[in-house]
Tab-separated table of C-alpha atoms in Angstrom:
chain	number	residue	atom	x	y	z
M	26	UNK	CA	-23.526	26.662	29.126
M	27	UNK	CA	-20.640	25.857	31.431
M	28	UNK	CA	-17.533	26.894	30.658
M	29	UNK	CA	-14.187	24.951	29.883
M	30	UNK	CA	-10.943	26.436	31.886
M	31	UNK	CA	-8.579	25.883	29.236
M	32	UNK	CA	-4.948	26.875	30.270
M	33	UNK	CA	-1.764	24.472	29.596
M	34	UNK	CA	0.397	27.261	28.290
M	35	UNK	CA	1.037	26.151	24.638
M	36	UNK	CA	-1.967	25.734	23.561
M	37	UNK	CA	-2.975	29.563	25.303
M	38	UNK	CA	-0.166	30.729	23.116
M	39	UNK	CA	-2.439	30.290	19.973
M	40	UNK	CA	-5.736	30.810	21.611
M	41	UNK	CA	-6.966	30.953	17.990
M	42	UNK	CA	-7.129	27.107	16.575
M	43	UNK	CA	-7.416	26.525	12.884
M	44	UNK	CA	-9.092	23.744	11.646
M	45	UNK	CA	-9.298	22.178	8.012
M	46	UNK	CA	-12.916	21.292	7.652
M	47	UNK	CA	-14.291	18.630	4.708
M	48	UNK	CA	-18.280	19.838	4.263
M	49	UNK	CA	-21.037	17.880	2.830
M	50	UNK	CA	-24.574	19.217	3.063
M	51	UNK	CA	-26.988	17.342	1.925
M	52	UNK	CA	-30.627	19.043	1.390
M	53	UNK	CA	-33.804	16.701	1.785
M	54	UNK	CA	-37.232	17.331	0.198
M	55	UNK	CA	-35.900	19.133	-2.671
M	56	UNK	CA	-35.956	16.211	-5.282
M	57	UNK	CA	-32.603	14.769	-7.079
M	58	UNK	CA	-30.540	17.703	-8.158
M	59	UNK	CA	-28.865	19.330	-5.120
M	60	UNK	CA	-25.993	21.221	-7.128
M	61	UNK	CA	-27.733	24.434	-7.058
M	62	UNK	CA	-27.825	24.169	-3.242
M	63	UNK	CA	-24.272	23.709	-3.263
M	64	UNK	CA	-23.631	26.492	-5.570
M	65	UNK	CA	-25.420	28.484	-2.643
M	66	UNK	CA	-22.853	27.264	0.100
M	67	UNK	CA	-19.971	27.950	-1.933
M	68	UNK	CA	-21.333	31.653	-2.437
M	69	UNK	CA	-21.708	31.718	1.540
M	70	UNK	CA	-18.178	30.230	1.862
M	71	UNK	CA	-16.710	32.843	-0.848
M	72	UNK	CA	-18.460	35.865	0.914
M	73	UNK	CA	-17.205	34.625	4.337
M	74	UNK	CA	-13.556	35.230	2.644
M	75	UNK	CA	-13.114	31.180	3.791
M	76	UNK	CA	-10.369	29.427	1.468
M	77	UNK	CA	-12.429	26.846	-0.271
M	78	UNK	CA	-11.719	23.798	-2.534
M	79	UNK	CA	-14.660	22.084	-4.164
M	80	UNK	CA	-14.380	18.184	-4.440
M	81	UNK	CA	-16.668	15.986	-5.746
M	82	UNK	CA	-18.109	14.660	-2.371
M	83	UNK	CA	-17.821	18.224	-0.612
M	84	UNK	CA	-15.698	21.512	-0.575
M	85	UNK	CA	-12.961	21.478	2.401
M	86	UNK	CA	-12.938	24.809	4.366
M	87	UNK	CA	-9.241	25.944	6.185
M	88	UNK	CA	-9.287	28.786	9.054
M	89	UNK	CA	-10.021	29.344	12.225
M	90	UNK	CA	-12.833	27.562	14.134
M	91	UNK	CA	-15.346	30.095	14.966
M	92	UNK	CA	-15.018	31.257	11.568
M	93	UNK	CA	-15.192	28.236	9.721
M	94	UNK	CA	-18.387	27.134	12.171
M	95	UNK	CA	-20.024	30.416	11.327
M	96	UNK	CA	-19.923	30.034	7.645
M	97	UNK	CA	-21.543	26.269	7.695
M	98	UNK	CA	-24.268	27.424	10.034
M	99	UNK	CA	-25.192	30.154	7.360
M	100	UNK	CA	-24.946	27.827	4.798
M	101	UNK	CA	-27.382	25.480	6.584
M	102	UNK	CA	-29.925	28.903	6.961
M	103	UNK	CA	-29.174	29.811	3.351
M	104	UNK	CA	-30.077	26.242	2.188
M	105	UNK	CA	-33.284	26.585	3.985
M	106	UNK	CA	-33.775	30.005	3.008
M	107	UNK	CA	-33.438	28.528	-0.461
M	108	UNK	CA	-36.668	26.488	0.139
M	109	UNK	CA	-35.115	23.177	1.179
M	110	UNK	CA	-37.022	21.993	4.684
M	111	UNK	CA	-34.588	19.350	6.154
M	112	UNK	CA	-30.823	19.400	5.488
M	113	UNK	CA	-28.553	16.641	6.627
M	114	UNK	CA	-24.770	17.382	6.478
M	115	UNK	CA	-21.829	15.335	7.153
M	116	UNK	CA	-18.616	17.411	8.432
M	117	UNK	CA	-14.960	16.506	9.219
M	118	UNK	CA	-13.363	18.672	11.090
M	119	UNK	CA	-9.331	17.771	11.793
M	120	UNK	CA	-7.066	20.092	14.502
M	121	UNK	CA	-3.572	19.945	15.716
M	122	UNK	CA	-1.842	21.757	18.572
M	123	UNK	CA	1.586	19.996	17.696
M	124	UNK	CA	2.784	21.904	14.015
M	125	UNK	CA	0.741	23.833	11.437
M	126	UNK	CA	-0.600	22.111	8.782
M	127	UNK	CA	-2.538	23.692	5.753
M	128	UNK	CA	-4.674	21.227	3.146
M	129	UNK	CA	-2.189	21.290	0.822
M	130	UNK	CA	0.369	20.110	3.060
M	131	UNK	CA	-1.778	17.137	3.586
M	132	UNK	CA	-2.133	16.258	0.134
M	133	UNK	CA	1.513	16.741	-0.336
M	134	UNK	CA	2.700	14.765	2.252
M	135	UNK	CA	0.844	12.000	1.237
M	136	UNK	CA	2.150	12.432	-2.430
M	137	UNK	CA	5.789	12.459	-1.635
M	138	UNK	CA	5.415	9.271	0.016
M	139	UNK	CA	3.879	7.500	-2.673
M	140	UNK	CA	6.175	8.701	-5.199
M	141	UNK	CA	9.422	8.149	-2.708
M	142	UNK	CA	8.073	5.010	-1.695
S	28	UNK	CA	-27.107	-14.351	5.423
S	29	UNK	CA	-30.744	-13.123	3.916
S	30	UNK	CA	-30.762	-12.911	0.118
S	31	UNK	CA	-32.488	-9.927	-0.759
S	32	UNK	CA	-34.889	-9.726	-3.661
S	33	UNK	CA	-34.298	-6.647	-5.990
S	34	UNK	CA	-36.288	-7.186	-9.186
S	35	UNK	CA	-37.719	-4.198	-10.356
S	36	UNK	CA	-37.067	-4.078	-14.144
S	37	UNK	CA	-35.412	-0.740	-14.518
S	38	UNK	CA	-32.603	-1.428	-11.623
S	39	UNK	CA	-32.120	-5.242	-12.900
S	40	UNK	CA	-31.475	-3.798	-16.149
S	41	UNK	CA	-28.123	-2.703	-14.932
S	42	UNK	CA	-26.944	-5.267	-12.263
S	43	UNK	CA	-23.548	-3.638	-11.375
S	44	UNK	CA	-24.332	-0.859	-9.329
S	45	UNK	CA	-21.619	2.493	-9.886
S	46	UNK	CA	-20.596	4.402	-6.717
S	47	UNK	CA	-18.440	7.362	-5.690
S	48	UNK	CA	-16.698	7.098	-2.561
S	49	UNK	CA	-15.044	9.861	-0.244
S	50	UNK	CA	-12.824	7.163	2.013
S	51	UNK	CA	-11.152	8.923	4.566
S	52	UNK	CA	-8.997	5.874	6.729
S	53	UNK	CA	-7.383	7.239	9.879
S	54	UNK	CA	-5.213	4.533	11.302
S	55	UNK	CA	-4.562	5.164	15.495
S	56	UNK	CA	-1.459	3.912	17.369
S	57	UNK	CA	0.808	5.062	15.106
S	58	UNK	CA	1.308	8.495	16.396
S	59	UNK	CA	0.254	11.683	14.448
S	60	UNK	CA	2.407	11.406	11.027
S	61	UNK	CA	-0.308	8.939	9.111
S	62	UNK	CA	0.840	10.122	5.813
S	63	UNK	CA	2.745	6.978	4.914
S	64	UNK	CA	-0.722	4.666	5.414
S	65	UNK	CA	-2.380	6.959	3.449
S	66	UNK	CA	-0.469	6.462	0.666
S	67	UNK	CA	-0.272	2.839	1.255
S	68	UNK	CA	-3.454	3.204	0.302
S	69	UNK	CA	-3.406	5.100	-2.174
S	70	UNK	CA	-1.062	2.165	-3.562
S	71	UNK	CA	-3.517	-0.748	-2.838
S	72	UNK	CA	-6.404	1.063	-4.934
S	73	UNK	CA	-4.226	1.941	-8.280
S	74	UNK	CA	-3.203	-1.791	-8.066
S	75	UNK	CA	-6.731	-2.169	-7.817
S	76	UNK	CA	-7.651	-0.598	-11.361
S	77	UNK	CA	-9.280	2.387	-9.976
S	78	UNK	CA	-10.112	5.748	-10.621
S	79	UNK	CA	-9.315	7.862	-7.827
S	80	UNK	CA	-8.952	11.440	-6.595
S	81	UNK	CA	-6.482	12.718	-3.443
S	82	UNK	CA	-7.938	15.272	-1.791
S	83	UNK	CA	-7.013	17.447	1.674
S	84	UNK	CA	-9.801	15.274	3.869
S	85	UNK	CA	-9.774	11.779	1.706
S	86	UNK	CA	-9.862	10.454	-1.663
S	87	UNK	CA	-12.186	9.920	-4.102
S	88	UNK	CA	-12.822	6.772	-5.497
S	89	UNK	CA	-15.100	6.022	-8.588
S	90	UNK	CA	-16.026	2.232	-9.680
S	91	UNK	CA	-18.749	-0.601	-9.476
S	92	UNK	CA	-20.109	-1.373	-5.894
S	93	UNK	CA	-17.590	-4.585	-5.543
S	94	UNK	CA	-14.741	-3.325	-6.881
S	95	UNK	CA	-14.512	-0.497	-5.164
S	96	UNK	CA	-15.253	-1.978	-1.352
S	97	UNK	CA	-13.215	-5.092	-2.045
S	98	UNK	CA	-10.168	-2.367	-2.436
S	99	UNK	CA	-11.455	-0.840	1.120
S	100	UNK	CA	-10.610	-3.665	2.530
S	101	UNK	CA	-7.611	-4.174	1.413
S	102	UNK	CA	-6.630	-0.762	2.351
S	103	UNK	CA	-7.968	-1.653	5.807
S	104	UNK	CA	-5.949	-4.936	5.658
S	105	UNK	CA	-2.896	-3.097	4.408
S	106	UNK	CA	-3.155	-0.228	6.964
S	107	UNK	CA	-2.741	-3.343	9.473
S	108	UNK	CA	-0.205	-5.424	7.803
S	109	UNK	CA	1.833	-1.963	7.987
S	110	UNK	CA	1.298	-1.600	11.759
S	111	UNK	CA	-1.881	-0.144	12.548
S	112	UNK	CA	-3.267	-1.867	15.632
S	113	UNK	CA	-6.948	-0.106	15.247
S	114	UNK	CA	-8.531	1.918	12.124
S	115	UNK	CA	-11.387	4.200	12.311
S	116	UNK	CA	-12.308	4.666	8.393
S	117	UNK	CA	-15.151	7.587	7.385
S	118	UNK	CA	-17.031	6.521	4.032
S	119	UNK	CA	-19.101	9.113	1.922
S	120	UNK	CA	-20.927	6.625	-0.926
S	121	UNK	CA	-23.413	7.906	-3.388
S	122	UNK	CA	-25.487	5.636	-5.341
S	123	UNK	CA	-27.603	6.470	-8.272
S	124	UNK	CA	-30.282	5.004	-10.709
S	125	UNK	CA	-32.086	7.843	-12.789
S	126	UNK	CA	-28.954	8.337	-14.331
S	127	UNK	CA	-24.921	8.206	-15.106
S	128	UNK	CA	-23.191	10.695	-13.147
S	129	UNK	CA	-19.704	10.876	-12.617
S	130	UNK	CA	-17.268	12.527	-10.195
S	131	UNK	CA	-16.147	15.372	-11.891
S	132	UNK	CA	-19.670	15.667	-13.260
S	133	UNK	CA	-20.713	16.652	-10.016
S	134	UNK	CA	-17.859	19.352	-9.479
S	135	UNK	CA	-19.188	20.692	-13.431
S	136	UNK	CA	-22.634	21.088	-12.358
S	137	UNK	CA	-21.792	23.324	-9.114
S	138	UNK	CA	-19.629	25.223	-10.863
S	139	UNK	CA	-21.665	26.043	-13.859
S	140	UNK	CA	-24.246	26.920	-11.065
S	141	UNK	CA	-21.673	29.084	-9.066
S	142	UNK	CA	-20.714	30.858	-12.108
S	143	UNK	CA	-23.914	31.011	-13.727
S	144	UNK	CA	-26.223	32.247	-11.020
K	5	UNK	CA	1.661	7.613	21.428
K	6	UNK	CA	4.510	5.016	20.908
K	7	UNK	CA	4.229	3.129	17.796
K	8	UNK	CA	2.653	-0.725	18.724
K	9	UNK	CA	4.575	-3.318	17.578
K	10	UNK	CA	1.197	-5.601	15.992
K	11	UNK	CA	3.084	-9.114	14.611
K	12	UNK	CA	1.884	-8.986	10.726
K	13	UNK	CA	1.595	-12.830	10.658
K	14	UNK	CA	-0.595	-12.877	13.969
K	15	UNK	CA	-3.094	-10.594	11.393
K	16	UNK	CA	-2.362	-12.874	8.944
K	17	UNK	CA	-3.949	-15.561	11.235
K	18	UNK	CA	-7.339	-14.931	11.309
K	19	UNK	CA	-8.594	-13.791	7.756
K	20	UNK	CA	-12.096	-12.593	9.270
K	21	UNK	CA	-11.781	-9.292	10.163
K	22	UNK	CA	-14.701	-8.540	12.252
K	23	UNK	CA	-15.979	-4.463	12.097
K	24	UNK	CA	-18.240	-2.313	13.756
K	25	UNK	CA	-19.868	0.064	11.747
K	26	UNK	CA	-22.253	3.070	12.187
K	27	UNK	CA	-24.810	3.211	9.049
K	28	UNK	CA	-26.426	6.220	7.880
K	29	UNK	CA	-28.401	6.370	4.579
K	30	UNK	CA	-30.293	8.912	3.394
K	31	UNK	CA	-32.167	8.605	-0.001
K	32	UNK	CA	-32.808	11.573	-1.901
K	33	UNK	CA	-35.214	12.508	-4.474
K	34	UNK	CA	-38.229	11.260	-1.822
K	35	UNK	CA	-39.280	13.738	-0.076
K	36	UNK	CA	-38.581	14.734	3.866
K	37	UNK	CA	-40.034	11.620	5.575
K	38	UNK	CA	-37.207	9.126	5.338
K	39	UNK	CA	-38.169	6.591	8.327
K	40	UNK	CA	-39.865	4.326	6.039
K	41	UNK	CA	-36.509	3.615	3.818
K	42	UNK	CA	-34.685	3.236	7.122
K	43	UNK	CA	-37.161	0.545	8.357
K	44	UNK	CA	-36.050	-1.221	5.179
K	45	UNK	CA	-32.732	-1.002	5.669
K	46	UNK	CA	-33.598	-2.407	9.380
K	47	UNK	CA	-35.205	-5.410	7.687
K	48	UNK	CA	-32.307	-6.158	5.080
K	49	UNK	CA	-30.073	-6.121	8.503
K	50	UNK	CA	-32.212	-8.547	10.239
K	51	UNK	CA	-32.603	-10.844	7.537
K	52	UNK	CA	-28.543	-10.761	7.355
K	53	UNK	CA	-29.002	-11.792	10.751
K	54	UNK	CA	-26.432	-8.972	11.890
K	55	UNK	CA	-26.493	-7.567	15.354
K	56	UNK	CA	-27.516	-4.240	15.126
K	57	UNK	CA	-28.440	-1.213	17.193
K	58	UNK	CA	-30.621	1.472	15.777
K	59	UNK	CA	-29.787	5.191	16.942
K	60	UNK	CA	-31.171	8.377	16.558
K	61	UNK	CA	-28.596	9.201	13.697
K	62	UNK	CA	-27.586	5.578	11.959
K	63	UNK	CA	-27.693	2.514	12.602
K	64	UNK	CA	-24.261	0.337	14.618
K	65	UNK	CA	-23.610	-2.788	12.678
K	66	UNK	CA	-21.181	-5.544	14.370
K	67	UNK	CA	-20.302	-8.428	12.108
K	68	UNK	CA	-17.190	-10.226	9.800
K	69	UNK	CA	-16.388	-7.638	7.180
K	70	UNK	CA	-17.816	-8.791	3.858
K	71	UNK	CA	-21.091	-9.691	5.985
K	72	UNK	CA	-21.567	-6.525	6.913
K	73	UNK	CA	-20.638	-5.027	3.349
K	74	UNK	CA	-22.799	-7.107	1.739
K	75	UNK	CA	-25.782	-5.920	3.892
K	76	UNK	CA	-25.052	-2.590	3.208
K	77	UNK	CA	-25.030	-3.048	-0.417
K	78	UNK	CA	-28.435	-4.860	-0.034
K	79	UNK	CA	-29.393	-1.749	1.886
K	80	UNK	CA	-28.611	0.461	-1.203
K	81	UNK	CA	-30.254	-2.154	-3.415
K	82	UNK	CA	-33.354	-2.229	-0.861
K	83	UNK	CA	-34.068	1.602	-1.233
K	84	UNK	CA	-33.545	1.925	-4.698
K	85	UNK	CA	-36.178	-0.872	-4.863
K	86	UNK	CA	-38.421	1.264	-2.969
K	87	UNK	CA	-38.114	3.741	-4.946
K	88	UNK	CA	-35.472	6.061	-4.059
K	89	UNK	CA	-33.708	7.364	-7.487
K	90	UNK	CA	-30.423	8.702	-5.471
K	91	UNK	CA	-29.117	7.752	-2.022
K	92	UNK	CA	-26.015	9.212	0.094
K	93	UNK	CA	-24.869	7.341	2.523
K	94	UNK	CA	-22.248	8.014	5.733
K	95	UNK	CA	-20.498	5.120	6.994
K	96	UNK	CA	-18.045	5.010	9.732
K	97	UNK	CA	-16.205	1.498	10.343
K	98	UNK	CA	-13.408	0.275	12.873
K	99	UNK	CA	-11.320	-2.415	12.738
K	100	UNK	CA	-8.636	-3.433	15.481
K	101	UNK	CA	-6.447	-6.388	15.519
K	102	UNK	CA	-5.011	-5.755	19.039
K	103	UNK	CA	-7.860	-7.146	20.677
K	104	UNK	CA	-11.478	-7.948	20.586
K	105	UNK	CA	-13.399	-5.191	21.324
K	106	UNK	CA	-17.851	-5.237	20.875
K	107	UNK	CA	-19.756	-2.308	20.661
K	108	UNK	CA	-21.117	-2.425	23.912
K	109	UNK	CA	-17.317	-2.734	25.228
K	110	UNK	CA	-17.226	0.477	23.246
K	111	UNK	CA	-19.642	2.283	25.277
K	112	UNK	CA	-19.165	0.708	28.949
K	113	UNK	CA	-15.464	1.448	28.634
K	114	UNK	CA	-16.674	5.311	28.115
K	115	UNK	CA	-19.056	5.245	30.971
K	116	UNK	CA	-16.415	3.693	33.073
K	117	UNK	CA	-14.486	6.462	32.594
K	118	UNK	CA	-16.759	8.839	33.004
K	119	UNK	CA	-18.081	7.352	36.473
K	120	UNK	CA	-14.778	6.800	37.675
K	121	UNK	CA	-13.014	9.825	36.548
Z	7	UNK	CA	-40.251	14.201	-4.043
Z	8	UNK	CA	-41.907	17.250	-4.952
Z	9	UNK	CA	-40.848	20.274	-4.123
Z	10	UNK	CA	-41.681	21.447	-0.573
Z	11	UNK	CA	-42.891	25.397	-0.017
Z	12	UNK	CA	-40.885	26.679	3.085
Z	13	UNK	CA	-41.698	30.202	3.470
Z	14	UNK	CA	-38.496	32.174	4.446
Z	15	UNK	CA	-39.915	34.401	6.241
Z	16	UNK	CA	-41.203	31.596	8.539
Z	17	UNK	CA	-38.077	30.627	8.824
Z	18	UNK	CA	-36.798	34.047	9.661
Z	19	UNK	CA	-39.328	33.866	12.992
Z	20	UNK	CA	-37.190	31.226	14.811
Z	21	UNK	CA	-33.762	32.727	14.834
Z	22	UNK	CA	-32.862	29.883	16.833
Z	23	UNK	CA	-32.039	26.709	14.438
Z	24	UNK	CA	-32.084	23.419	16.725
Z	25	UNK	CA	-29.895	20.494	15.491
Z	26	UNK	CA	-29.700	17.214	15.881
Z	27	UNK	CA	-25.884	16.157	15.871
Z	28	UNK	CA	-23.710	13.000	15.765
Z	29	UNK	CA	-20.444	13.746	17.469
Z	30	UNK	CA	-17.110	11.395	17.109
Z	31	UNK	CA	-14.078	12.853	18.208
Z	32	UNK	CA	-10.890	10.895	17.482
Z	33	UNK	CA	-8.099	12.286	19.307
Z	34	UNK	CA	-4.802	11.047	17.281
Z	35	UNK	CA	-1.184	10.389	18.895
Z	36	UNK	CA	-2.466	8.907	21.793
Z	37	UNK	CA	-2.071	5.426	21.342
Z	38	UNK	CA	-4.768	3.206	20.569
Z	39	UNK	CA	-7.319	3.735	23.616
Z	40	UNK	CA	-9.550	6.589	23.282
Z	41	UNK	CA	-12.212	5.725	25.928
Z	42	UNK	CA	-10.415	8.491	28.687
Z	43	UNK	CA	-10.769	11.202	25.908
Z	44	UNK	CA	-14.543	10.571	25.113
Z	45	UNK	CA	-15.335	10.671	28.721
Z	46	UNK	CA	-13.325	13.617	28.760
Z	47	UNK	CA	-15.749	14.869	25.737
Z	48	UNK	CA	-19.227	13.637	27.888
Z	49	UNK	CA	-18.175	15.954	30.861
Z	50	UNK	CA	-17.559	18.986	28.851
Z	51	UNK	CA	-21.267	17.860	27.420
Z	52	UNK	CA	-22.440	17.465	30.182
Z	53	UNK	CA	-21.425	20.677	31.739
Z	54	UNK	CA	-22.736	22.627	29.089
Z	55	UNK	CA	-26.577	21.535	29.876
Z	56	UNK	CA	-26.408	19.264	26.638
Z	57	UNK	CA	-28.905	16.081	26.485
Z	58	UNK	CA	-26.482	13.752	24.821
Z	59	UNK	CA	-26.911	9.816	24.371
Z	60	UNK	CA	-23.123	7.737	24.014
Z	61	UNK	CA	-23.247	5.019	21.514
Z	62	UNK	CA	-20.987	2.617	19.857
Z	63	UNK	CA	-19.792	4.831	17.379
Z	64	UNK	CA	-20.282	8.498	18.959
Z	65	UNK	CA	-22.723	10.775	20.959
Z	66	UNK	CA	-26.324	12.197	19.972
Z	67	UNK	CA	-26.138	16.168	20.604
Z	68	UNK	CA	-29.672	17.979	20.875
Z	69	UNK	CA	-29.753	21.313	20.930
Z	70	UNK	CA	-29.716	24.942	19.487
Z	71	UNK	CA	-26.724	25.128	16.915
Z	72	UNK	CA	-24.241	27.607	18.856
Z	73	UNK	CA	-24.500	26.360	22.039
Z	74	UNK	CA	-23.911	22.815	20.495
Z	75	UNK	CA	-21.103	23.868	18.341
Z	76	UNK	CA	-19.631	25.538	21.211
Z	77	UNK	CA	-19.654	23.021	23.219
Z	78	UNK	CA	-17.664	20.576	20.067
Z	79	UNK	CA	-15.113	22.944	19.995
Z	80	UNK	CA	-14.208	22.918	23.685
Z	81	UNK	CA	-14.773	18.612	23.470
Z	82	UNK	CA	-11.566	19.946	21.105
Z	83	UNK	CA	-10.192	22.204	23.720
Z	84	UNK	CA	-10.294	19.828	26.003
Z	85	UNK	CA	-9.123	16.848	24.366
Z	86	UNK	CA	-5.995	18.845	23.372
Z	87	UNK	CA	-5.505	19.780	26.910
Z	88	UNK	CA	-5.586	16.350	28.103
Z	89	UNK	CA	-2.723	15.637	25.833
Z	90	UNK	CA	-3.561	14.791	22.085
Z	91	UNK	CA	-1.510	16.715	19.452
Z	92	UNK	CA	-4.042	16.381	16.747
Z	93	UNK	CA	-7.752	15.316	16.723
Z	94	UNK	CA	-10.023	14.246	13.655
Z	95	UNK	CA	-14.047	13.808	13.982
Z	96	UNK	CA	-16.701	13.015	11.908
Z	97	UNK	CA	-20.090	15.193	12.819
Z	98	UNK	CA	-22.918	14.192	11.121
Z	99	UNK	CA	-25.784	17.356	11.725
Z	100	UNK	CA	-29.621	17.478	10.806
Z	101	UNK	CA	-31.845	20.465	10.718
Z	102	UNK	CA	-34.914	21.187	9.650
Z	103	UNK	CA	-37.560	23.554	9.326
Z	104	UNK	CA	-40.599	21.989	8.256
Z	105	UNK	CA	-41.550	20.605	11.817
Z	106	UNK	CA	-40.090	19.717	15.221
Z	107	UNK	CA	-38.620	16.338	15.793
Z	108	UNK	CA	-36.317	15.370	18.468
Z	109	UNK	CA	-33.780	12.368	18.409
Z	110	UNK	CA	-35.693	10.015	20.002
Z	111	UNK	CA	-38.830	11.022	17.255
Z	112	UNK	CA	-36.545	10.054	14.919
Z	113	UNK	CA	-35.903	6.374	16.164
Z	114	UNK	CA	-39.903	5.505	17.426
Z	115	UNK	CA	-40.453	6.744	13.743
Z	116	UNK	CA	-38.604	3.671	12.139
Z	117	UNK	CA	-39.531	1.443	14.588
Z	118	UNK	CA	-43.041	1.891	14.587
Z	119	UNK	CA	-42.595	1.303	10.252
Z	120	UNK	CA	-40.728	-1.732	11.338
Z	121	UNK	CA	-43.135	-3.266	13.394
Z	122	UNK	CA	-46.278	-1.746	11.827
Z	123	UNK	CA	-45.218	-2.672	8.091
């Protein structure tokens, strides 16, 4: 793998970059009920020490990249460990350089300007 | 356009088909605050009459099949009206026919399995 | 990063909002061989007579808006039909109104950059 | 539909987990033309050994999972570096243990049910 020279200072000042993740998986060849299988990625998410919030069309994941990558590739090997053979998930992953930003800010932000508006 | 033939008894029986949607619409050209088209949206889907969910990466939106994507579209019509030149809109959509399930039934069933297992 | 100005009225002008979209569905409850549900979907696009472009993860769907919807909705419809008790589905969809832009615009602009940069 | 045996330990054997990924990056703040940033995204590909195919609506990754997820988060790296305060994509990833199957299996596969049913 090559490697990427990344260097305008301000982004080196926070070599770490957080993301806020929104995580679907989706196990195939297991039949109709998947929410065990979920159950199991929130465990790997918990034990990762990842702040989590479960929504109904997947759990979003805040910290910083390598982490947060980590944890969904050992929820993919726990899902298969779990006996499902195929797994299709569906990931959103949003970063910004120019302010920090946590998932509750989002939400907020949003909800300000429908109630001010 | 085609018409396509469903007719199987069981899925005629119910002809409106129930969906949950994660709709996550990212307007571009508007620089990085989108927080004010989000919750123009937000606006055009209560006027719609429907049942919805903010969350950090989207919002949840619960309803029949029609309902639901006519009020996309007005999102994606109102996200332009407001000044977006170009939209790039993810859509999660679930469909199911062995049986009712709603939103926060799905968030139930993890948990129980989370706290159960 | 300056905010366009896009002339509301001008939007106003041409009610057909044209969209390209990139389809995945993935039924559940059917085992791990899903290429036979996604030939059906192919079919229920061709008889739409959409332009479409299969890829190894979806399929890209140009069209007016509610053509396209509608052919997605027949998709669901299709693969319930077939017998497919659950299906999740991953939609991405862009609309611009600054200019006309196909999906093969989409991808030679890219390369252009790419051999020219 | 039934339930498929995957034996774990099987599993275990190939430490290595290849992935099949959808990849697209939408750098935000930038104005309204992305193309320079995707083929920004296809070089750092490119340079990391990846076989990648562009289309309309993103890029095909193949791979083993950390050298592909590496090489996403410097597409992120870089596309901050080249100037855009915040950055949202959609990946869409597929794994599986029950056989090999590349991306281009995956598209003869519904074509030849096309054409053969």
């Amino acid at each position: 793998m090559g490697r990427l020279a990344v260097n305008p200072s301000e982004f080196r000042k926070d070599p770490e970059m957080n993301v806020i993740v929104d995580l679907c998986v989706v196990p195939i060849g297991v039949g109709v009920s998947l929410s065990e299988y979920i159950a199991e990625c929130e465990r790997v998410l918990a034990e990762a020490g990842l702040e989590t919030q479960l929504h109904p069309y997947g759990t979003i994941i805040e910290g910083e990249w390598d982490a947060v990558f980590a944890a969904v590739k050992a929820c993919h090997e726990a899902v298969h460990t779990k006996g499902a053979p195929r797994i299709t998930t569906t990931i959103k992953v949003g970063t910004r350089v120019d302010r920090v930003q946590s998932a509750s800010d989002k939400v907020r932000s949003v909800e300000q300007k429908i109630h001010g508006g």
